[in-house]
mmCIF file of C-alpha atoms in Angstrom:
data_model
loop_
_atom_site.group_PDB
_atom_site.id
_atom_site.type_symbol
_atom_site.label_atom_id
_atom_site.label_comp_id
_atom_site.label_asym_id
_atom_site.label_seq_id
_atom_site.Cartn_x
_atom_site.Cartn_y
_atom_site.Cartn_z
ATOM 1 C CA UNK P 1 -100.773 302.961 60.423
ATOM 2 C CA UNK P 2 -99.912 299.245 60.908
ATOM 3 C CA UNK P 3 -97.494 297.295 62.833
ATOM 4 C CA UNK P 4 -94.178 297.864 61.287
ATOM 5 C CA UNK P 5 -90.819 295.500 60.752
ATOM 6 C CA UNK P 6 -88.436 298.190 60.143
ATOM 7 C CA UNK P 7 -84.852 297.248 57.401
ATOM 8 C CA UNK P 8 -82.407 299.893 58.107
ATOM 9 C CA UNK P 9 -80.070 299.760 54.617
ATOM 10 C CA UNK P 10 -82.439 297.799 52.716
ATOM 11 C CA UNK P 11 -80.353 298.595 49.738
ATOM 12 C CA UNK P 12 -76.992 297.095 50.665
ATOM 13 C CA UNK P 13 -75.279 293.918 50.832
ATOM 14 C CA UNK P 14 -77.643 291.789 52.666
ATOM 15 C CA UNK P 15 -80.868 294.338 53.352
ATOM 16 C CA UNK P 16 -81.996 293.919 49.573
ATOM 17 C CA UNK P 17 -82.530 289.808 50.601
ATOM 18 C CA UNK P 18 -84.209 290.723 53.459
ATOM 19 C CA UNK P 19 -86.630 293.161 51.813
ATOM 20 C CA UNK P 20 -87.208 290.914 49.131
ATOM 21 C CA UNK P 21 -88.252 287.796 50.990
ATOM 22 C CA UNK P 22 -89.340 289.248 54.207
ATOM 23 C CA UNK P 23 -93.242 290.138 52.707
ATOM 24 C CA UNK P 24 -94.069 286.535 51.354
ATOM 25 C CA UNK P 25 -93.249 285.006 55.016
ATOM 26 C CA UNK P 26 -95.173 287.616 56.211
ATOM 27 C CA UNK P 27 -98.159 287.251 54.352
ATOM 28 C CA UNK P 28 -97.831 283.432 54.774
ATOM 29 C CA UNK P 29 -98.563 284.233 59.072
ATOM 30 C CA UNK P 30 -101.769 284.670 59.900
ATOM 31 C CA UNK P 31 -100.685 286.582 62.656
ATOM 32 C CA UNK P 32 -98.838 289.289 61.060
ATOM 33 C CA UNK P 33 -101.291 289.939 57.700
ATOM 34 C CA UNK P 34 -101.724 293.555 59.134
ATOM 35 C CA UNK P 35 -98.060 294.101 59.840
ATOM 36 C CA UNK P 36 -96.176 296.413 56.897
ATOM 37 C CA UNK P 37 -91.978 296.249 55.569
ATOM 38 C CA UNK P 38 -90.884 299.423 56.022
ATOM 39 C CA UNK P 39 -87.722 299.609 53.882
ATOM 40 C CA UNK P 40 -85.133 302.744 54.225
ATOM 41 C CA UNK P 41 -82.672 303.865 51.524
ATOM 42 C CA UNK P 42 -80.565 307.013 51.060
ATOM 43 C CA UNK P 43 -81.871 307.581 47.425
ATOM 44 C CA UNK P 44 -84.882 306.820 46.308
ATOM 45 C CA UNK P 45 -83.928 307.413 42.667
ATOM 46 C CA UNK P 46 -81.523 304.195 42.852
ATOM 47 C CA UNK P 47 -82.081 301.565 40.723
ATOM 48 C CA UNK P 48 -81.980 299.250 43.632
ATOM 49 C CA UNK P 49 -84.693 301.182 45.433
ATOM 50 C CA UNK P 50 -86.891 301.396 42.520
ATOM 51 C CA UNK P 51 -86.609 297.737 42.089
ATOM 52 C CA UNK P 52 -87.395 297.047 46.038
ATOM 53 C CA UNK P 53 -90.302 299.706 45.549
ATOM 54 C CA UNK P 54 -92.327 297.495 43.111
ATOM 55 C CA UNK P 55 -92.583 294.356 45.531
ATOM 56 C CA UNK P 56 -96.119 294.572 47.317
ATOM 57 C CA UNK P 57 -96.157 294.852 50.584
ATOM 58 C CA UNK P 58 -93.005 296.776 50.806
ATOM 59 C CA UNK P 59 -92.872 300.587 51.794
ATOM 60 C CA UNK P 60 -89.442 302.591 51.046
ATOM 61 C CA UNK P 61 -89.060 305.727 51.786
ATOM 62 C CA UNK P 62 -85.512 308.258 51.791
ATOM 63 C CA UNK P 63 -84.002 308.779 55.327
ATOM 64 C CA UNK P 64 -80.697 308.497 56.658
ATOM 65 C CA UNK P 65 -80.723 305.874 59.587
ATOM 66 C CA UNK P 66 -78.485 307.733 61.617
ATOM 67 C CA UNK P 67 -80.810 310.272 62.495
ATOM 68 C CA UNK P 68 -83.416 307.479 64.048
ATOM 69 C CA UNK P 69 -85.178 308.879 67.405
ATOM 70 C CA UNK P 70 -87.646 306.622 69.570
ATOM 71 C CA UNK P 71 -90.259 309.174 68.560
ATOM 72 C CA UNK P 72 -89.663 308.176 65.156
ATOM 73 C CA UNK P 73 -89.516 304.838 65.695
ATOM 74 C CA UNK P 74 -93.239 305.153 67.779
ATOM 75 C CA UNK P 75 -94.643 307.388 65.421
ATOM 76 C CA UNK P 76 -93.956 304.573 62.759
ATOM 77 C CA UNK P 77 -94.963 301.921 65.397
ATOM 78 C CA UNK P 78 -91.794 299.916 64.630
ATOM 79 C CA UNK P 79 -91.899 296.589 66.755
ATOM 80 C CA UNK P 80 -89.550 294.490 64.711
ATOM 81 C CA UNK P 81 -86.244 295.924 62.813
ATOM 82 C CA UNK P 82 -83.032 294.720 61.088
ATOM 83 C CA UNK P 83 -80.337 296.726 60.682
ATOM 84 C CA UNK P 84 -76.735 296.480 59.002
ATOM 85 C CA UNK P 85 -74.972 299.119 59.530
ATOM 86 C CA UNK P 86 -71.375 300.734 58.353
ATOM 87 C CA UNK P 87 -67.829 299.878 59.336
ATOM 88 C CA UNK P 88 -66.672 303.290 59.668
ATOM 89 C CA UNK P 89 -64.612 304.348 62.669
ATOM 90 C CA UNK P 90 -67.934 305.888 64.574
ATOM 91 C CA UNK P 91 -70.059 303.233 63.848
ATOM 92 C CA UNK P 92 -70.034 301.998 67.640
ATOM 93 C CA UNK P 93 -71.267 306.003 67.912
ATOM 94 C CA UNK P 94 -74.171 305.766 65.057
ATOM 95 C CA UNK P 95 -75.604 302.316 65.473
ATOM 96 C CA UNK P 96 -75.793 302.531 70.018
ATOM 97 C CA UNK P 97 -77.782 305.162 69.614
ATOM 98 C CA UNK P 98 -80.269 303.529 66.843
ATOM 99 C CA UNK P 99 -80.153 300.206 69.858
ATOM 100 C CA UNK P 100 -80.509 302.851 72.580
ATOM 101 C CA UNK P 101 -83.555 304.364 70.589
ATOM 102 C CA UNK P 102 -85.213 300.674 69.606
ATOM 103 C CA UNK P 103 -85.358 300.347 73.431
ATOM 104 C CA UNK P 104 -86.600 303.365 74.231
ATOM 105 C CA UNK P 105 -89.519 303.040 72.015
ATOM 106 C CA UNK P 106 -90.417 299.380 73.122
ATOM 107 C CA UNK P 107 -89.066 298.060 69.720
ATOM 108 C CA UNK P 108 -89.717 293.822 70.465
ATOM 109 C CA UNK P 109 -86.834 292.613 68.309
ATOM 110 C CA UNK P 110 -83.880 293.568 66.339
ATOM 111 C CA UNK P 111 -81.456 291.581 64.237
ATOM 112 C CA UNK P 112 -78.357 292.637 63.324
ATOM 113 C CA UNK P 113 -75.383 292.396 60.805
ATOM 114 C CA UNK P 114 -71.759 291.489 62.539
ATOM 115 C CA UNK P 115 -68.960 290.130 61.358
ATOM 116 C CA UNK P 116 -66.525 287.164 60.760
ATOM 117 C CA UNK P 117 -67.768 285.259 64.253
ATOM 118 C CA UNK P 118 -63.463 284.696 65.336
ATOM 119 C CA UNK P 119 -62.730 288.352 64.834
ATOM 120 C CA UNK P 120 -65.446 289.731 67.415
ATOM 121 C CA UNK P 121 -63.587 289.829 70.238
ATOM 122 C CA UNK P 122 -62.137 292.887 73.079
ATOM 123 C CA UNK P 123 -58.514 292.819 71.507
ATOM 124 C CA UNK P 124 -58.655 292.190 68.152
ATOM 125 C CA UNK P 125 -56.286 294.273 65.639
ATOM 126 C CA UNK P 126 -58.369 295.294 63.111
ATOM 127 C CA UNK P 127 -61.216 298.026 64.410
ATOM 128 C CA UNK P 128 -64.230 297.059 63.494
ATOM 129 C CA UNK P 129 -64.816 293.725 64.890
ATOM 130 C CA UNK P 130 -64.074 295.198 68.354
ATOM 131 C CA UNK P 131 -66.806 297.577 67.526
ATOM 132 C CA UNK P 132 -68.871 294.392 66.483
ATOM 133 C CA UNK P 133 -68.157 293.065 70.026
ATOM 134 C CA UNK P 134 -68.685 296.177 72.246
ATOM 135 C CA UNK P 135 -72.205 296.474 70.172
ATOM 136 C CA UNK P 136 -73.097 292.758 71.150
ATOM 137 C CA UNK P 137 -71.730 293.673 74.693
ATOM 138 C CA UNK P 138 -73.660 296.584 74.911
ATOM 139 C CA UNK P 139 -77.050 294.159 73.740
ATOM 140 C CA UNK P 140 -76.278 291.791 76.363
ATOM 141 C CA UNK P 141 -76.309 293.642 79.263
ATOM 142 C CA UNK P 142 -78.713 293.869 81.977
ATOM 143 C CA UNK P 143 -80.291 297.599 81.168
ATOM 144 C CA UNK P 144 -81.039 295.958 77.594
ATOM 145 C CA UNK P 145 -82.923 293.273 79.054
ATOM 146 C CA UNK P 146 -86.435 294.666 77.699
ATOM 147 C CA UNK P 147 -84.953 294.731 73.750
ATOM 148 C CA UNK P 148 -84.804 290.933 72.245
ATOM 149 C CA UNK P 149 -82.068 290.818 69.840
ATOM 150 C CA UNK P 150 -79.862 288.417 67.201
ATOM 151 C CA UNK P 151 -76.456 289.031 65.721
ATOM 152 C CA UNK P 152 -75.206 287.547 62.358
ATOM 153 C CA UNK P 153 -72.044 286.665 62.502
ATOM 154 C CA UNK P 154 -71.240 286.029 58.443
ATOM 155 C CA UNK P 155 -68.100 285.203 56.912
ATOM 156 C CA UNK P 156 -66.368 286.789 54.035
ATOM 157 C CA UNK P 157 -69.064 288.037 51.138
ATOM 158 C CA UNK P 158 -68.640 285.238 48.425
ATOM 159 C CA UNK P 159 -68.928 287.705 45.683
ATOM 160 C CA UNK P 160 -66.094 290.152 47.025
ATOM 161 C CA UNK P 161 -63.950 287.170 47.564
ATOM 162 C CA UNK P 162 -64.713 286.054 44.281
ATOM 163 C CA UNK P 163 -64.125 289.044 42.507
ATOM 164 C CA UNK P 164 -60.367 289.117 42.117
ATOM 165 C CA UNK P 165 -60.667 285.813 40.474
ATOM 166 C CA UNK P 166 -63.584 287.028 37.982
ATOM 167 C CA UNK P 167 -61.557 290.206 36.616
ATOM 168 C CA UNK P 168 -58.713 288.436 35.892
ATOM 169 C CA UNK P 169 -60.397 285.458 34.405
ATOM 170 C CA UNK P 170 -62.270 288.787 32.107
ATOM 171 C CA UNK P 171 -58.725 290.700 31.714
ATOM 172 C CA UNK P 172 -57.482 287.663 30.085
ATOM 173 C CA UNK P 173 -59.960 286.731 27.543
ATOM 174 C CA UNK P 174 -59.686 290.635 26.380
ATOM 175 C CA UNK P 175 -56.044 290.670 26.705
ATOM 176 C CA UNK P 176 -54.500 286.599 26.247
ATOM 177 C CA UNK P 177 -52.430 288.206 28.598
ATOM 178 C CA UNK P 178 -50.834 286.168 31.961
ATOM 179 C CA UNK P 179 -50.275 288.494 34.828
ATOM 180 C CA UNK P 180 -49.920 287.936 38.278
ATOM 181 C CA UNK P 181 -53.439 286.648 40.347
ATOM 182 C CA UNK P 182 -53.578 288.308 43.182
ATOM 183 C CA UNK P 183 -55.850 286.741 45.652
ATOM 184 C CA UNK P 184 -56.406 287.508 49.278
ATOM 185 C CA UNK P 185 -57.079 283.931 50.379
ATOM 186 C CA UNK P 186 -54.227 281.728 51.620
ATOM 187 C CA UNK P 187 -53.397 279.071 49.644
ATOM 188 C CA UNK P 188 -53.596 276.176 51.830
ATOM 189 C CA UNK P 189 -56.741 277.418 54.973
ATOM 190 C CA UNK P 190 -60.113 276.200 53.663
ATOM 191 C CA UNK P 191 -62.716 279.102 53.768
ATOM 192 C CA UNK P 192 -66.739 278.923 53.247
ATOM 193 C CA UNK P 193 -67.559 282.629 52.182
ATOM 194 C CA UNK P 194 -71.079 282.850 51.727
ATOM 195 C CA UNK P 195 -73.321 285.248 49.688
ATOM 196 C CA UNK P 196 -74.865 288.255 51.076
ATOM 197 C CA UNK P 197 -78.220 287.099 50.295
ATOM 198 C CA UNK P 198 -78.208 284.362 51.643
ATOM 199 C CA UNK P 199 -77.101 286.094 54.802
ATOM 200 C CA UNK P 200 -80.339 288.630 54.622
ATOM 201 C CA UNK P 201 -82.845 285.603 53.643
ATOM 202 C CA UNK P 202 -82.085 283.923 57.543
ATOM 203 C CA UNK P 203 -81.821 287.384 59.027
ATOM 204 C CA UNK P 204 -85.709 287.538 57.440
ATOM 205 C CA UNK P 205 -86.952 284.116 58.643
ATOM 206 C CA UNK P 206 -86.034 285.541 62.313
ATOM 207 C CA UNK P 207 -88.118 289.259 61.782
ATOM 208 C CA UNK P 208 -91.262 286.411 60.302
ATOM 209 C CA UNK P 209 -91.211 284.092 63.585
ATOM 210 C CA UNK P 210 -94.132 284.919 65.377
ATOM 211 C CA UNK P 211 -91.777 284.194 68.844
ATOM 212 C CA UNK P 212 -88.069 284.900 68.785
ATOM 213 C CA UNK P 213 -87.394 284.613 72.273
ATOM 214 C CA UNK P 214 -85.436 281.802 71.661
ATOM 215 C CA UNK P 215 -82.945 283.512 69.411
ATOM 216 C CA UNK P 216 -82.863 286.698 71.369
ATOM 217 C CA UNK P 217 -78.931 286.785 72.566
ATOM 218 C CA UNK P 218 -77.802 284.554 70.372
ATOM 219 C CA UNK P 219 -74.542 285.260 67.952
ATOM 220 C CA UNK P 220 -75.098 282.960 64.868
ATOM 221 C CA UNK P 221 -72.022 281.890 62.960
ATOM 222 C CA UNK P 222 -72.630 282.115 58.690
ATOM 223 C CA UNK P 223 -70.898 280.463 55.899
ATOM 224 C CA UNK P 224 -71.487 279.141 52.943
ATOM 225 C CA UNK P 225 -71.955 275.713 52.545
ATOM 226 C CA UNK P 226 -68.995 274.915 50.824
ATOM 227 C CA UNK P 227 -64.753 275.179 51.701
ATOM 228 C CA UNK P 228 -62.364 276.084 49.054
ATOM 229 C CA UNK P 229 -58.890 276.982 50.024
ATOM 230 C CA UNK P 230 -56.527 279.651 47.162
ATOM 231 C CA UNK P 231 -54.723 276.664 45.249
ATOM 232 C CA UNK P 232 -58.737 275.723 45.205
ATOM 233 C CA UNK P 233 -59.263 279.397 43.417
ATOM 234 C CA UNK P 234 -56.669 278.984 40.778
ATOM 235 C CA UNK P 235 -57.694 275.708 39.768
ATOM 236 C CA UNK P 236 -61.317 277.477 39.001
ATOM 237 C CA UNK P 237 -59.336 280.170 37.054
ATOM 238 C CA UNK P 238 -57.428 277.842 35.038
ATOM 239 C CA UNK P 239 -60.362 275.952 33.682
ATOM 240 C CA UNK P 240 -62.150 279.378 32.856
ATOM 241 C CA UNK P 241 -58.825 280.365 30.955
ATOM 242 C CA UNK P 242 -57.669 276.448 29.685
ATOM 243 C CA UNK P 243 -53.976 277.491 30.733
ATOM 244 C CA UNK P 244 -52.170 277.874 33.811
ATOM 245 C CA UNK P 245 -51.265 280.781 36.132
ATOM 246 C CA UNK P 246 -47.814 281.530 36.393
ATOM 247 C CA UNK P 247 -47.970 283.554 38.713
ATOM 248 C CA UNK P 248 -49.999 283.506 42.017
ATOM 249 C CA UNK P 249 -49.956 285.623 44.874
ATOM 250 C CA UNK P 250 -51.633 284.788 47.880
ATOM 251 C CA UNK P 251 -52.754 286.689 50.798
ATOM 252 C CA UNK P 252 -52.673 289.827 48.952
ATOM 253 C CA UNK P 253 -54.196 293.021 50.250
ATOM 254 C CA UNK P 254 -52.782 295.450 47.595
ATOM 255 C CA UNK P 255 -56.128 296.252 46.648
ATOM 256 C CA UNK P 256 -57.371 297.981 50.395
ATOM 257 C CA UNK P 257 -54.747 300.470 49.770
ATOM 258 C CA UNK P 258 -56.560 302.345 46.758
ATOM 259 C CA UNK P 259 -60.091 301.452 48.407
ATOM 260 C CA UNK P 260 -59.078 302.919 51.425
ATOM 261 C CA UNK P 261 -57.250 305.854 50.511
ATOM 262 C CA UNK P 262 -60.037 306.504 48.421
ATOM 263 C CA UNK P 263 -62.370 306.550 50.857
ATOM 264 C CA UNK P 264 -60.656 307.830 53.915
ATOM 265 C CA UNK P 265 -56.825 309.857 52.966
ATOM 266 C CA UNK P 266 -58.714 313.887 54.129
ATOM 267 C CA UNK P 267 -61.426 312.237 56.002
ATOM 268 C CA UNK P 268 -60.019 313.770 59.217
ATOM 269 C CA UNK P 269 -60.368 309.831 60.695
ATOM 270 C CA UNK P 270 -57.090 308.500 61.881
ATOM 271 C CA UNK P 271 -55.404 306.288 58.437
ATOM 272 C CA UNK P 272 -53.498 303.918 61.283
ATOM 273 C CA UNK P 273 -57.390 302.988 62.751
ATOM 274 C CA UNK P 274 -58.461 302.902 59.386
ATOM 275 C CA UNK P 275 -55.585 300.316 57.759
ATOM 276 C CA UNK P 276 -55.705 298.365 60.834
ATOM 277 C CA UNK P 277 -58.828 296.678 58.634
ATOM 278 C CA UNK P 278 -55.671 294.193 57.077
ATOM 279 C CA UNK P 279 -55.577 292.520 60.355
ATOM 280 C CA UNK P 280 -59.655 291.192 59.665
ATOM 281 C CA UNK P 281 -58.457 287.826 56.989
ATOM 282 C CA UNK P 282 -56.159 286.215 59.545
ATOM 283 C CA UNK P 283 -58.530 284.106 60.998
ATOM 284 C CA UNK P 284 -59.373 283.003 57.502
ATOM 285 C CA UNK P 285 -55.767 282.375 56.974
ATOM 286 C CA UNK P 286 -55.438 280.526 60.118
ATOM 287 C CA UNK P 287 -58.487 278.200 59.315
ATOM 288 C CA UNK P 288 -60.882 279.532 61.831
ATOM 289 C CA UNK P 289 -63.774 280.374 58.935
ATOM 290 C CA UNK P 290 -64.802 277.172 57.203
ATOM 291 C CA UNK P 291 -68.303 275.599 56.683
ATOM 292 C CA UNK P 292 -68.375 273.669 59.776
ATOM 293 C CA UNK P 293 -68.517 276.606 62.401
ATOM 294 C CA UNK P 294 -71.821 277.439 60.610
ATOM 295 C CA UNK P 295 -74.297 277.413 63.222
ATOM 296 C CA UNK P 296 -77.237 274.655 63.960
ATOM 297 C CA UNK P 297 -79.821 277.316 63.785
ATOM 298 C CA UNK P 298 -78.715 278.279 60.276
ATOM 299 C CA UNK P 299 -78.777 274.973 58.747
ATOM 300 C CA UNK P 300 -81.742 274.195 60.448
ATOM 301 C CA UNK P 301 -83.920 277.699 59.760
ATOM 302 C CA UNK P 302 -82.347 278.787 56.246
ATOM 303 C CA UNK P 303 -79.235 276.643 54.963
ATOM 304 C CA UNK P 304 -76.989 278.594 52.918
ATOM 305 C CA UNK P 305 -76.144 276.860 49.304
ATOM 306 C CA UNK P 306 -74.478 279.031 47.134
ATOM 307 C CA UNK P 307 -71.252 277.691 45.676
ATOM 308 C CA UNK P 308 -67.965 279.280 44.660
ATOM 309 C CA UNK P 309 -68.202 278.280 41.500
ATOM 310 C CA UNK P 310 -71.800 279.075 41.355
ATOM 311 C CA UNK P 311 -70.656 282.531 42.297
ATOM 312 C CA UNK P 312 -68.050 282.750 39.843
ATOM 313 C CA UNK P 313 -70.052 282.159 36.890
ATOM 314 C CA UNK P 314 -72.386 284.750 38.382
ATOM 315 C CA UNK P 315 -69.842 287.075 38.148
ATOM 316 C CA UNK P 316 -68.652 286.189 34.661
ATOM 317 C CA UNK P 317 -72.175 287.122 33.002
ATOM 318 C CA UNK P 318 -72.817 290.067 34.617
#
C-alpha cells in the first residue's frame, strides 16, 4: 500500500471537485508520485461514483465514514484527508470522533468543510454553525496540537441559491404563466455565493502542498467572486422571460418547510433544533457575506470565478 490522501464524501457538494482535481496536482509533485486518492462513497453503483471511478489515480471504494477507526485509518496509511461532513443534529457526535481518530492514527493534515464564516460562532440561532464552531474549537485546542488542520468557511452554494430563480424562469416558458418569485435573498444586501466546486478545487490545492503548516489553524472565508443583491436576481429573470415579475417575494424560506419535514417530521430529532436552520441567511441579509470577506489565501491559491449568471445558464440547460 501507498501513502494515502483520504476524501470522506467524495460524492457530494464539494468532494466530487476535490476528487477530480486532487490526482493531476498530485502527479505534478515529485514528492508525492507514490501517494494514492482514496475516495469514499455510500454507493458505489451511483452514477457519480462511477464517473469518479474512471479518473486514474483515484481509488473509491463503499464505506460509511462514520464508522472510521484509527486502525482503519493506519491500516490504509492515511496521512492527508478532507472531509465534509453532514448538518444533522449529531454531526458534532459523528465528525469528533472521525478528528479524534485522524489524531490517533498520526493523520498529518485534514481539511475541512464549515460554513458561512459570520454564522460560526458559540451563540448563534440556527444549530449547525455552533456545531461548525465547537468542531473548530475542538481543532484548536492544545491536546490537538499533533493534527494540522484547515477549515473552509464557504458561503451560500451558488447553484442552490440559484435554483429558485432557474425553475421559475423553466415554469414560465412551459406555462406563460406569472406567479409569485420566491427568493430567499434580500432584496437590497449584496451576496457572493460561490459554487461548490470551486470550494473543493482550493480545499485540493491545500491536501497537494507538500508543507501546510502554514495553513494549519486557519478558518478561510469563500465566496464567489462576484455580489448580486435579490432586485439583482429578478433583473436576471426578467431578461430570461422578456417581461417583468409582478410579484416578488424576498427572504422567503417557504421552501425549508417541505425539505425539512421531509427529511426530519418521525426522525425522533427535536423539529424546534431542526427549524432553527431559518436563522442561518441573516447574515446574508444583513450584508455580512459579500465578495470582499473572501480570504487572501483564496484569491491568492485558487480564486473562485464562477458568476451568477454563469450559474444560471448552467442551470437552464441541464
Amino acid at each position: 500500500m501507498a501513502p494515502t490522501i483520504l476524501i470522506v464524501g467524495a460524492t457530494g457538494n464539494t468532494g466530487r471537485a476535490v476528487t477530480e482535481t486532487l490526482p493531476t496536482l498530485l502527479k505534478a509533485n515529485e514528492n508525492f508520485k507514490n501517494h494514492r486518492v482514496l475516495a469514499l462513497t455510500r454507493s458505489l453503483t451511483s452514477p457519480s461514483a462511477q464517473q469518479l471511478a474512471k479518473i486514474p489515480g483515484v481509488e473509491i471504494i463503499e464505506k460509511n465514514w462514520t464508522d472510521i477507526t484509527s486502525d482503519w485509518l493506519r491500516e490504509h496509511e492515511v496521512v492527508r484527508a478532507f472531509i465534509a461532513s453532514h448538518n444533522a443534529p449529531n454531526q458534532f457526535a459523528e465528525e469528533s470522533a472521525f478528528h479524534v481518530a485522524a489524531l490517533g492514527a498520526g493523520v498529518e493534515y485534514v481539511v475541512r468543510i464549515s460554513t458561512t464564516a459570520p454564522n460560526v460562532r458559540p451563540d448563534y440561532a440556527a444549530y449547525y454553525p455552533r456545531t461548525h464552531w465547537a468542531i473548530e474549537a475542538m481543532l484548536g485546542s492544545a491536546e490537538f496540537s499533533a493534527l494540522k488542520w484547515t477549515s473552509l468557511q464557504p458561503n451560500v452554494f451558488l447553484n442552490f441559491y440559484m435554483a429558485l430563480c432557474a425553475e421559475y424562469i423553466k415554469q414560465f416558458k412551459r406555462t406563460g404563466e406569472l406567479g409569485p418569485l420566491k427568493l430567499m435573498a434580500s432584496k437590497d444586501a449584496p451576496v457572493a455565493p460561490i459554487h461548490p466546486d470551486e470550494v473543493g478545487v482550493f480545499a485540493a490545492h491545500l491536501l497537494a502542498l507538500d508543507n501546510p503548516s502554514p495553513h494549519s489553524g486557519a478558518k478561510y472565508v469563500l465566496n464567489g467572486p462576484e455580489d448580486i443583491t435579490g432586485e439583482q436576481l429578478v433583473g436576471l429573470v426578467e431578461q430570461h422571460i422578456a417581461t417583468k415579475v409582478k410579484d416578488v417575494k424576498y427572504q422567503d424560506l417557504s421552501f425549508l418547510d417541505a425539505m425539512l419535514g421531509s427529511q426530519y417530521e418521525g426522525s425522533g430529532e427535536s423539529m424546534t433544533v431542526i427549524k432553527s436552520i431559518k436563522y442561518a441567511p441573516l447574515t446574508m441579509w444583513e450584508g455580512k457575506c459579500n465578495a470582499s470577506t473572501t480570504s487572501k489565501e483564496v484569491l491568492d491559491i485558487a480564486p473562485p470565478r464562477r458568476t451568477p449568471t454563469e450559474v444560471l445558464e448552467d442551470l437552464l440547460k441541464a
